[in-house]
Amino acid sequence: GVATASATFSRALGGTVGLAVFGTVFGATLATQLGTPLPAAAADLPPPLRAQLSVGTQPIAGTVQESGGRMFPAEEVKARVQRYLQEHPGEADAVAALSAVDRMDEAFRAALTAAIRAGFHVGLVLGLLGLALTFLLPDLPLRRARSPRASAPQAEATSGP
């Protein structure tokens, strides 16, 4: 009872701490990797669209289903850019604006790849650290035979003839 509960609690606590560590590494790496390349890639977008995409004032796609489950749905962004350019003709170069979306998609993919790689690197280091710590554990020999239980003599005395 108590041992099982302790093991379950330890697993849950380890999972929580592990998720927090890997989530922090992933989020920090993603933010760092997106910091410069994404605004540079978006330079050719019309200023109102660039502001919406950089600040996130308006969702790129209405729902996850509309975006096909992608974090950066390039096709949806291209459609939004084309609608904007049709409503505001002559405000920006259409070819440059659409190629900016492709560059943003590449920047996002590169940042996502770097963030996942950083998470795996942290996992590798922690795994190797755990392996190294197992070599530091003392080598305790196991019992060769069962030792008699302390309550055995009492059981014989109470069950008498």
Short mmCIF file of N, CA and C in Angstrom, two decimals:
data_model
loop_
_atom_site.label_atom_id
_atom_site.label_comp_id
_atom_site.label_asym_id
_atom_site.label_seq_id
_atom_site.Cartn_x
_atom_site.Cartn_y
_atom_site.Cartn_z
N GLY A 1 0.79 -1.19 0.00
CA GLY A 1 0.00 0.00 0.00
C GLY A 1 0.84 1.26 0.00
N VAL A 2 1.65 1.43 1.05
CA VAL A 2 2.43 2.65 1.18
C VAL A 2 3.52 2.71 0.13
N ALA A 3 4.16 1.57 -0.15
CA ALA A 3 5.23 1.54 -1.15
C ALA A 3 4.68 1.86 -2.55
N THR A 4 3.53 1.30 -2.87
CA THR A 4 2.92 1.57 -4.17
C THR A 4 2.53 3.03 -4.29
N ALA A 5 1.97 3.58 -3.24
CA ALA A 5 1.58 4.99 -3.25
C ALA A 5 2.81 5.89 -3.39
N SER A 6 3.87 5.54 -2.69
CA SER A 6 5.11 6.34 -2.78
C SER A 6 5.69 6.27 -4.19
N ALA A 7 5.67 5.09 -4.80
CA ALA A 7 6.19 4.94 -6.16
C ALA A 7 5.35 5.74 -7.15
N THR A 8 4.04 5.68 -7.01
CA THR A 8 3.14 6.43 -7.90
C THR A 8 3.34 7.93 -7.73
N PHE A 9 3.45 8.37 -6.49
CA PHE A 9 3.68 9.79 -6.22
C PHE A 9 5.01 10.26 -6.81
N SER A 10 6.04 9.44 -6.66
CA SER A 10 7.36 9.81 -7.19
C SER A 10 7.32 9.89 -8.71
N ARG A 11 6.63 8.97 -9.36
CA ARG A 11 6.51 9.01 -10.82
C ARG A 11 5.76 10.26 -11.26
N ALA A 12 4.68 10.57 -10.58
CA ALA A 12 3.90 11.76 -10.94
C ALA A 12 4.71 13.03 -10.74
N LEU A 13 5.43 13.10 -9.63
CA LEU A 13 6.26 14.27 -9.36
C LEU A 13 7.39 14.38 -10.37
N GLY A 14 8.02 13.26 -10.70
CA GLY A 14 9.08 13.27 -11.71
C GLY A 14 8.57 13.69 -13.07
N GLY A 15 7.37 13.22 -13.43
CA GLY A 15 6.78 13.62 -14.70
C GLY A 15 6.47 15.10 -14.74
N THR A 16 5.99 15.63 -13.64
CA THR A 16 5.67 17.06 -13.57
C THR A 16 6.93 17.90 -13.69
N VAL A 17 7.95 17.55 -12.93
CA VAL A 17 9.21 18.31 -12.98
C VAL A 17 9.86 18.16 -14.36
N GLY A 18 9.84 16.95 -14.91
CA GLY A 18 10.42 16.73 -16.23
C GLY A 18 9.72 17.53 -17.30
N LEU A 19 8.40 17.55 -17.25
CA LEU A 19 7.64 18.32 -18.23
C LEU A 19 7.93 19.81 -18.09
N ALA A 20 8.06 20.28 -16.87
CA ALA A 20 8.37 21.69 -16.65
C ALA A 20 9.75 22.05 -17.20
N VAL A 21 10.73 21.18 -16.97
CA VAL A 21 12.08 21.44 -17.46
C VAL A 21 12.12 21.43 -18.99
N PHE A 22 11.54 20.37 -19.59
CA PHE A 22 11.58 20.28 -21.05
C PHE A 22 10.72 21.36 -21.69
N GLY A 23 9.60 21.71 -21.08
CA GLY A 23 8.77 22.80 -21.60
C GLY A 23 9.49 24.13 -21.56
N THR A 24 10.23 24.36 -20.48
CA THR A 24 11.00 25.60 -20.37
C THR A 24 12.10 25.67 -21.41
N VAL A 25 12.81 24.56 -21.58
CA VAL A 25 13.89 24.53 -22.59
C VAL A 25 13.30 24.73 -23.98
N PHE A 26 12.20 24.05 -24.27
CA PHE A 26 11.57 24.16 -25.59
C PHE A 26 11.10 25.59 -25.84
N GLY A 27 10.37 26.16 -24.89
CA GLY A 27 9.82 27.51 -25.06
C GLY A 27 10.90 28.57 -25.18
N ALA A 28 11.92 28.47 -24.33
CA ALA A 28 13.00 29.46 -24.38
C ALA A 28 13.77 29.38 -25.68
N THR A 29 14.04 28.16 -26.14
CA THR A 29 14.77 28.00 -27.39
C THR A 29 13.94 28.48 -28.57
N LEU A 30 12.65 28.15 -28.57
CA LEU A 30 11.78 28.60 -29.66
C LEU A 30 11.71 30.12 -29.72
N ALA A 31 11.55 30.75 -28.57
CA ALA A 31 11.48 32.22 -28.54
C ALA A 31 12.78 32.85 -29.01
N THR A 32 13.90 32.28 -28.58
CA THR A 32 15.20 32.81 -28.99
C THR A 32 15.42 32.65 -30.48
N GLN A 33 15.07 31.47 -31.00
CA GLN A 33 15.29 31.19 -32.42
C GLN A 33 14.36 31.99 -33.33
N LEU A 34 13.19 32.36 -32.82
CA LEU A 34 12.24 33.14 -33.62
C LEU A 34 12.48 34.64 -33.51
N GLY A 35 13.24 35.06 -32.51
CA GLY A 35 13.41 36.47 -32.21
C GLY A 35 13.86 37.33 -33.37
N THR A 36 14.89 36.94 -34.07
CA THR A 36 15.44 37.75 -35.17
C THR A 36 14.97 37.28 -36.55
N PRO A 37 15.01 35.97 -36.84
CA PRO A 37 14.69 35.55 -38.22
C PRO A 37 13.24 35.82 -38.63
N LEU A 38 12.30 35.69 -37.72
CA LEU A 38 10.90 35.86 -38.11
C LEU A 38 10.59 37.31 -38.51
N PRO A 39 10.97 38.31 -37.71
CA PRO A 39 10.72 39.69 -38.17
C PRO A 39 11.47 40.04 -39.45
N ALA A 40 12.67 39.50 -39.62
CA ALA A 40 13.42 39.77 -40.84
C ALA A 40 12.73 39.15 -42.05
N ALA A 41 12.18 37.95 -41.86
CA ALA A 41 11.47 37.28 -42.96
C ALA A 41 10.18 38.01 -43.31
N ALA A 42 9.57 38.66 -42.34
CA ALA A 42 8.29 39.33 -42.56
C ALA A 42 8.45 40.76 -43.06
N ALA A 43 9.66 41.18 -43.36
CA ALA A 43 9.90 42.58 -43.74
C ALA A 43 9.15 43.01 -44.99
N ASP A 44 8.90 42.08 -45.92
CA ASP A 44 8.22 42.45 -47.18
C ASP A 44 6.70 42.40 -47.10
N LEU A 45 6.16 42.05 -45.95
CA LEU A 45 4.70 42.04 -45.80
C LEU A 45 4.19 43.46 -45.64
N PRO A 46 2.95 43.71 -46.03
CA PRO A 46 2.36 45.03 -45.76
C PRO A 46 2.36 45.30 -44.25
N PRO A 47 2.63 46.53 -43.83
CA PRO A 47 2.77 46.83 -42.40
C PRO A 47 1.60 46.37 -41.52
N PRO A 48 0.34 46.53 -41.91
CA PRO A 48 -0.73 46.05 -41.02
C PRO A 48 -0.69 44.53 -40.79
N LEU A 49 -0.40 43.77 -41.84
CA LEU A 49 -0.30 42.31 -41.69
C LEU A 49 0.92 41.93 -40.87
N ARG A 50 2.01 42.62 -41.10
CA ARG A 50 3.23 42.36 -40.33
C ARG A 50 2.98 42.59 -38.85
N ALA A 51 2.26 43.66 -38.53
CA ALA A 51 1.95 43.95 -37.12
C ALA A 51 1.05 42.88 -36.52
N GLN A 52 0.06 42.43 -37.27
CA GLN A 52 -0.85 41.39 -36.77
C GLN A 52 -0.10 40.09 -36.51
N LEU A 53 0.78 39.71 -37.43
CA LEU A 53 1.50 38.45 -37.29
C LEU A 53 2.58 38.51 -36.22
N SER A 54 3.22 39.67 -36.07
CA SER A 54 4.31 39.74 -35.10
C SER A 54 3.80 39.86 -33.67
N VAL A 55 2.70 40.57 -33.47
CA VAL A 55 2.16 40.75 -32.13
C VAL A 55 1.18 39.65 -31.78
N GLY A 56 0.58 39.07 -32.79
CA GLY A 56 -0.42 38.03 -32.54
C GLY A 56 -1.75 38.60 -32.12
N THR A 57 -2.09 39.79 -32.62
CA THR A 57 -3.35 40.42 -32.23
C THR A 57 -4.56 39.70 -32.81
N GLN A 58 -4.34 38.97 -33.88
CA GLN A 58 -5.44 38.27 -34.53
C GLN A 58 -4.95 36.87 -34.85
N PRO A 59 -5.73 35.85 -34.55
CA PRO A 59 -5.26 34.51 -34.85
C PRO A 59 -5.05 34.32 -36.35
N ILE A 60 -4.02 33.55 -36.68
CA ILE A 60 -3.71 33.31 -38.09
C ILE A 60 -4.84 32.53 -38.73
N ALA A 61 -5.30 31.50 -38.05
CA ALA A 61 -6.45 30.72 -38.51
C ALA A 61 -7.44 30.69 -37.36
N GLY A 62 -8.71 30.65 -37.68
CA GLY A 62 -9.74 30.72 -36.65
C GLY A 62 -9.65 29.62 -35.61
N THR A 63 -9.46 28.38 -36.06
CA THR A 63 -9.38 27.26 -35.14
C THR A 63 -8.26 26.33 -35.60
N VAL A 64 -7.94 25.38 -34.76
CA VAL A 64 -6.90 24.41 -35.11
C VAL A 64 -7.34 23.60 -36.34
N GLN A 65 -8.64 23.31 -36.44
CA GLN A 65 -9.13 22.55 -37.59
C GLN A 65 -8.95 23.34 -38.88
N GLU A 66 -9.18 24.64 -38.83
CA GLU A 66 -9.03 25.47 -40.03
C GLU A 66 -7.58 25.53 -40.48
N SER A 67 -6.65 25.46 -39.55
CA SER A 67 -5.24 25.54 -39.92
C SER A 67 -4.65 24.18 -40.23
N GLY A 68 -5.46 23.13 -40.20
CA GLY A 68 -4.95 21.80 -40.48
C GLY A 68 -4.08 21.27 -39.36
N GLY A 69 -4.18 21.84 -38.17
CA GLY A 69 -3.39 21.39 -37.04
C GLY A 69 -1.96 21.92 -37.03
N ARG A 70 -1.61 22.78 -37.98
CA ARG A 70 -0.25 23.30 -38.06
C ARG A 70 -0.11 24.53 -37.18
N MET A 71 1.08 24.70 -36.62
CA MET A 71 1.33 25.84 -35.77
C MET A 71 1.49 27.13 -36.58
N PHE A 72 2.05 27.02 -37.78
CA PHE A 72 2.16 28.17 -38.68
C PHE A 72 1.60 27.73 -40.03
N PRO A 73 0.32 27.93 -40.24
CA PRO A 73 -0.29 27.50 -41.51
C PRO A 73 0.03 28.48 -42.63
N ALA A 74 1.07 28.19 -43.36
CA ALA A 74 1.55 29.11 -44.41
C ALA A 74 0.49 29.36 -45.47
N GLU A 75 -0.27 28.35 -45.82
CA GLU A 75 -1.29 28.54 -46.86
C GLU A 75 -2.39 29.50 -46.39
N GLU A 76 -2.76 29.41 -45.12
CA GLU A 76 -3.77 30.33 -44.58
C GLU A 76 -3.22 31.76 -44.55
N VAL A 77 -1.96 31.90 -44.19
CA VAL A 77 -1.34 33.24 -44.17
C VAL A 77 -1.26 33.79 -45.59
N LYS A 78 -0.89 32.94 -46.54
CA LYS A 78 -0.84 33.40 -47.95
C LYS A 78 -2.23 33.85 -48.42
N ALA A 79 -3.25 33.11 -48.04
CA ALA A 79 -4.61 33.49 -48.43
C ALA A 79 -4.97 34.84 -47.80
N ARG A 80 -4.58 35.05 -46.56
CA ARG A 80 -4.86 36.33 -45.90
C ARG A 80 -4.11 37.46 -46.59
N VAL A 81 -2.85 37.21 -46.98
CA VAL A 81 -2.06 38.23 -47.68
C VAL A 81 -2.71 38.56 -49.03
N GLN A 82 -3.14 37.53 -49.76
CA GLN A 82 -3.78 37.77 -51.05
C GLN A 82 -5.07 38.57 -50.90
N ARG A 83 -5.87 38.24 -49.87
CA ARG A 83 -7.10 39.02 -49.63
C ARG A 83 -6.76 40.47 -49.33
N TYR A 84 -5.76 40.68 -48.51
CA TYR A 84 -5.36 42.04 -48.16
C TYR A 84 -4.89 42.81 -49.40
N LEU A 85 -4.08 42.14 -50.23
CA LEU A 85 -3.57 42.81 -51.42
C LEU A 85 -4.68 43.12 -52.42
N GLN A 86 -5.71 42.29 -52.48
CA GLN A 86 -6.86 42.58 -53.35
C GLN A 86 -7.66 43.76 -52.83
N GLU A 87 -7.78 43.87 -51.51
CA GLU A 87 -8.53 44.97 -50.91
C GLU A 87 -7.75 46.28 -50.94
N HIS A 88 -6.41 46.19 -50.96
CA HIS A 88 -5.55 47.37 -50.96
C HIS A 88 -4.56 47.27 -52.13
N PRO A 89 -5.01 47.44 -53.35
CA PRO A 89 -4.12 47.29 -54.52
C PRO A 89 -3.02 48.35 -54.53
N GLY A 90 -1.85 47.90 -54.94
CA GLY A 90 -0.72 48.82 -55.08
C GLY A 90 -0.01 49.14 -53.78
N GLU A 91 -0.45 48.61 -52.66
CA GLU A 91 0.18 48.96 -51.38
C GLU A 91 1.49 48.20 -51.18
N ALA A 92 1.58 46.98 -51.72
CA ALA A 92 2.80 46.18 -51.56
C ALA A 92 2.97 45.29 -52.78
N ASP A 93 4.20 44.82 -52.96
CA ASP A 93 4.51 43.91 -54.05
C ASP A 93 3.99 42.52 -53.69
N ALA A 94 3.10 41.98 -54.52
CA ALA A 94 2.46 40.70 -54.21
C ALA A 94 3.47 39.56 -54.18
N VAL A 95 4.39 39.53 -55.12
CA VAL A 95 5.38 38.44 -55.18
C VAL A 95 6.27 38.49 -53.94
N ALA A 96 6.73 39.68 -53.57
CA ALA A 96 7.59 39.82 -52.39
C ALA A 96 6.83 39.46 -51.12
N ALA A 97 5.57 39.86 -51.03
CA ALA A 97 4.78 39.55 -49.83
C ALA A 97 4.54 38.05 -49.69
N LEU A 98 4.24 37.38 -50.80
CA LEU A 98 4.01 35.94 -50.73
C LEU A 98 5.31 35.17 -50.48
N SER A 99 6.42 35.67 -51.00
CA SER A 99 7.69 35.01 -50.70
C SER A 99 8.10 35.26 -49.25
N ALA A 100 7.65 36.37 -48.68
CA ALA A 100 7.90 36.63 -47.26
C ALA A 100 7.22 35.57 -46.39
N VAL A 101 6.03 35.16 -46.79
CA VAL A 101 5.33 34.11 -46.04
C VAL A 101 6.12 32.81 -46.10
N ASP A 102 6.69 32.48 -47.26
CA ASP A 102 7.52 31.28 -47.37
C ASP A 102 8.76 31.38 -46.48
N ARG A 103 9.38 32.56 -46.44
CA ARG A 103 10.55 32.74 -45.58
C ARG A 103 10.15 32.63 -44.11
N MET A 104 8.97 33.15 -43.75
CA MET A 104 8.49 33.04 -42.37
C MET A 104 8.25 31.57 -42.01
N ASP A 105 7.69 30.83 -42.95
CA ASP A 105 7.45 29.41 -42.72
C ASP A 105 8.76 28.68 -42.49
N GLU A 106 9.77 28.98 -43.29
CA GLU A 106 11.09 28.35 -43.12
C GLU A 106 11.71 28.75 -41.78
N ALA A 107 11.59 30.03 -41.42
CA ALA A 107 12.14 30.48 -40.13
C ALA A 107 11.45 29.77 -38.97
N PHE A 108 10.13 29.60 -39.08
CA PHE A 108 9.40 28.92 -38.02
C PHE A 108 9.81 27.46 -37.94
N ARG A 109 9.94 26.81 -39.08
CA ARG A 109 10.35 25.39 -39.08
C ARG A 109 11.75 25.23 -38.49
N ALA A 110 12.66 26.12 -38.86
CA ALA A 110 14.02 26.04 -38.32
C ALA A 110 14.03 26.26 -36.81
N ALA A 111 13.23 27.21 -36.34
CA ALA A 111 13.17 27.46 -34.89
C ALA A 111 12.55 26.27 -34.16
N LEU A 112 11.51 25.69 -34.72
CA LEU A 112 10.87 24.53 -34.12
C LEU A 112 11.83 23.35 -34.07
N THR A 113 12.58 23.14 -35.13
CA THR A 113 13.57 22.07 -35.16
C THR A 113 14.64 22.29 -34.10
N ALA A 114 15.12 23.52 -33.97
CA ALA A 114 16.14 23.82 -32.96
C ALA A 114 15.60 23.61 -31.56
N ALA A 115 14.34 23.97 -31.32
CA ALA A 115 13.76 23.80 -29.98
C ALA A 115 13.60 22.32 -29.63
N ILE A 116 13.16 21.53 -30.60
CA ILE A 116 13.03 20.08 -30.34
C ILE A 116 14.41 19.47 -30.12
N ARG A 117 15.39 19.88 -30.92
CA ARG A 117 16.75 19.38 -30.77
C ARG A 117 17.30 19.72 -29.38
N ALA A 118 17.04 20.93 -28.91
CA ALA A 118 17.52 21.33 -27.58
C ALA A 118 16.88 20.46 -26.50
N GLY A 119 15.60 20.15 -26.65
CA GLY A 119 14.94 19.26 -25.69
C GLY A 119 15.57 17.88 -25.67
N PHE A 120 15.88 17.35 -26.85
CA PHE A 120 16.53 16.04 -26.91
C PHE A 120 17.94 16.09 -26.33
N HIS A 121 18.65 17.19 -26.54
CA HIS A 121 19.99 17.31 -25.96
C HIS A 121 19.93 17.31 -24.44
N VAL A 122 18.97 18.04 -23.89
CA VAL A 122 18.81 18.05 -22.43
C VAL A 122 18.46 16.65 -21.94
N GLY A 123 17.57 15.96 -22.65
CA GLY A 123 17.21 14.59 -22.27
C GLY A 123 18.40 13.66 -22.34
N LEU A 124 19.25 13.82 -23.35
CA LEU A 124 20.44 12.99 -23.48
C LEU A 124 21.40 13.23 -22.32
N VAL A 125 21.62 14.49 -22.00
CA VAL A 125 22.53 14.81 -20.88
C VAL A 125 21.98 14.25 -19.57
N LEU A 126 20.69 14.43 -19.33
CA LEU A 126 20.11 13.90 -18.08
C LEU A 126 20.15 12.38 -18.05
N GLY A 127 19.92 11.74 -19.20
CA GLY A 127 20.01 10.27 -19.26
C GLY A 127 21.42 9.78 -18.98
N LEU A 128 22.42 10.44 -19.57
CA LEU A 128 23.81 10.06 -19.32
C LEU A 128 24.21 10.33 -17.87
N LEU A 129 23.69 11.41 -17.31
CA LEU A 129 23.95 11.70 -15.90
C LEU A 129 23.35 10.62 -15.01
N GLY A 130 22.14 10.19 -15.32
CA GLY A 130 21.52 9.09 -14.56
C GLY A 130 22.31 7.81 -14.69
N LEU A 131 22.80 7.51 -15.89
CA LEU A 131 23.62 6.31 -16.09
C LEU A 131 24.91 6.39 -15.29
N ALA A 132 25.55 7.56 -15.30
CA ALA A 132 26.79 7.74 -14.53
C ALA A 132 26.53 7.58 -13.04
N LEU A 133 25.39 8.07 -12.58
CA LEU A 133 25.08 7.94 -11.15
C LEU A 133 24.84 6.50 -10.74
N THR A 134 24.36 5.67 -11.66
CA THR A 134 24.16 4.26 -11.30
C THR A 134 25.49 3.56 -11.06
N PHE A 135 26.55 4.03 -11.71
CA PHE A 135 27.87 3.43 -11.46
C PHE A 135 28.42 3.84 -10.10
N LEU A 136 27.91 4.89 -9.51
CA LEU A 136 28.36 5.33 -8.19
C LEU A 136 27.61 4.64 -7.05
N LEU A 137 26.56 3.92 -7.38
CA LEU A 137 25.82 3.21 -6.33
C LEU A 137 26.68 2.12 -5.74
N PRO A 138 26.61 1.91 -4.42
CA PRO A 138 27.44 0.86 -3.81
C PRO A 138 26.94 -0.53 -4.25
N ASP A 139 27.90 -1.44 -4.37
CA ASP A 139 27.59 -2.81 -4.76
C ASP A 139 27.26 -3.60 -3.50
N LEU A 140 25.99 -3.76 -3.22
CA LEU A 140 25.55 -4.50 -2.03
C LEU A 140 25.15 -5.91 -2.45
N PRO A 141 25.76 -6.93 -1.81
CA PRO A 141 25.38 -8.30 -2.17
C PRO A 141 23.96 -8.60 -1.69
N LEU A 142 23.27 -9.38 -2.47
CA LEU A 142 21.92 -9.81 -2.08
C LEU A 142 22.02 -10.98 -1.12
N ARG A 143 20.94 -11.21 -0.36
CA ARG A 143 20.94 -12.35 0.56
C ARG A 143 20.99 -13.64 -0.25
N ARG A 144 21.68 -14.62 0.30
CA ARG A 144 21.77 -15.92 -0.36
C ARG A 144 20.61 -16.82 0.03
N ALA A 145 20.16 -16.74 1.28
CA ALA A 145 19.06 -17.59 1.76
C ALA A 145 18.07 -16.73 2.51
N ARG A 146 16.87 -17.27 2.66
CA ARG A 146 15.86 -16.53 3.41
C ARG A 146 16.18 -16.60 4.88
N SER A 147 16.08 -15.49 5.54
CA SER A 147 16.29 -15.49 6.99
C SER A 147 14.95 -15.80 7.64
N PRO A 148 14.96 -16.52 8.75
CA PRO A 148 13.69 -16.83 9.42
C PRO A 148 13.04 -15.55 9.93
N ARG A 149 11.74 -15.54 9.85
CA ARG A 149 11.02 -14.36 10.33
C ARG A 149 11.08 -14.31 11.84
N ALA A 150 11.06 -13.14 12.37
CA ALA A 150 11.15 -12.95 13.82
C ALA A 150 9.90 -13.47 14.52
N SER A 151 8.78 -13.52 13.84
CA SER A 151 7.54 -13.93 14.48
C SER A 151 7.34 -15.44 14.45
N ALA A 152 8.21 -16.21 13.82
CA ALA A 152 8.04 -17.66 13.73
C ALA A 152 8.08 -18.34 15.08
N PRO A 153 9.02 -18.02 15.98
CA PRO A 153 9.02 -18.70 17.28
C PRO A 153 7.75 -18.39 18.11
N GLN A 154 7.24 -17.19 17.97
CA GLN A 154 6.03 -16.85 18.72
C GLN A 154 4.84 -17.64 18.20
N ALA A 155 4.80 -17.88 16.90
CA ALA A 155 3.68 -18.62 16.32
C ALA A 155 3.68 -20.05 16.84
N GLU A 156 4.88 -20.65 17.00
CA GLU A 156 4.94 -22.00 17.51
C GLU A 156 4.53 -22.05 18.97
N ALA A 157 4.90 -21.02 19.73
CA ALA A 157 4.56 -21.02 21.16
C ALA A 157 3.07 -20.85 21.38
N THR A 158 2.40 -20.11 20.56
CA THR A 158 0.97 -19.89 20.77
C THR A 158 0.12 -21.04 20.21
N SER A 159 0.66 -21.77 19.24
CA SER A 159 -0.16 -22.84 18.67
C SER A 159 0.03 -24.14 19.42
N GLY A 160 0.88 -24.21 20.40
CA GLY A 160 1.20 -25.36 21.27
C GLY A 160 0.30 -26.58 21.14
N PRO A 161 0.65 -27.68 21.91
CA PRO A 161 -0.06 -28.96 21.81
C PRO A 161 -1.42 -29.00 22.39
#
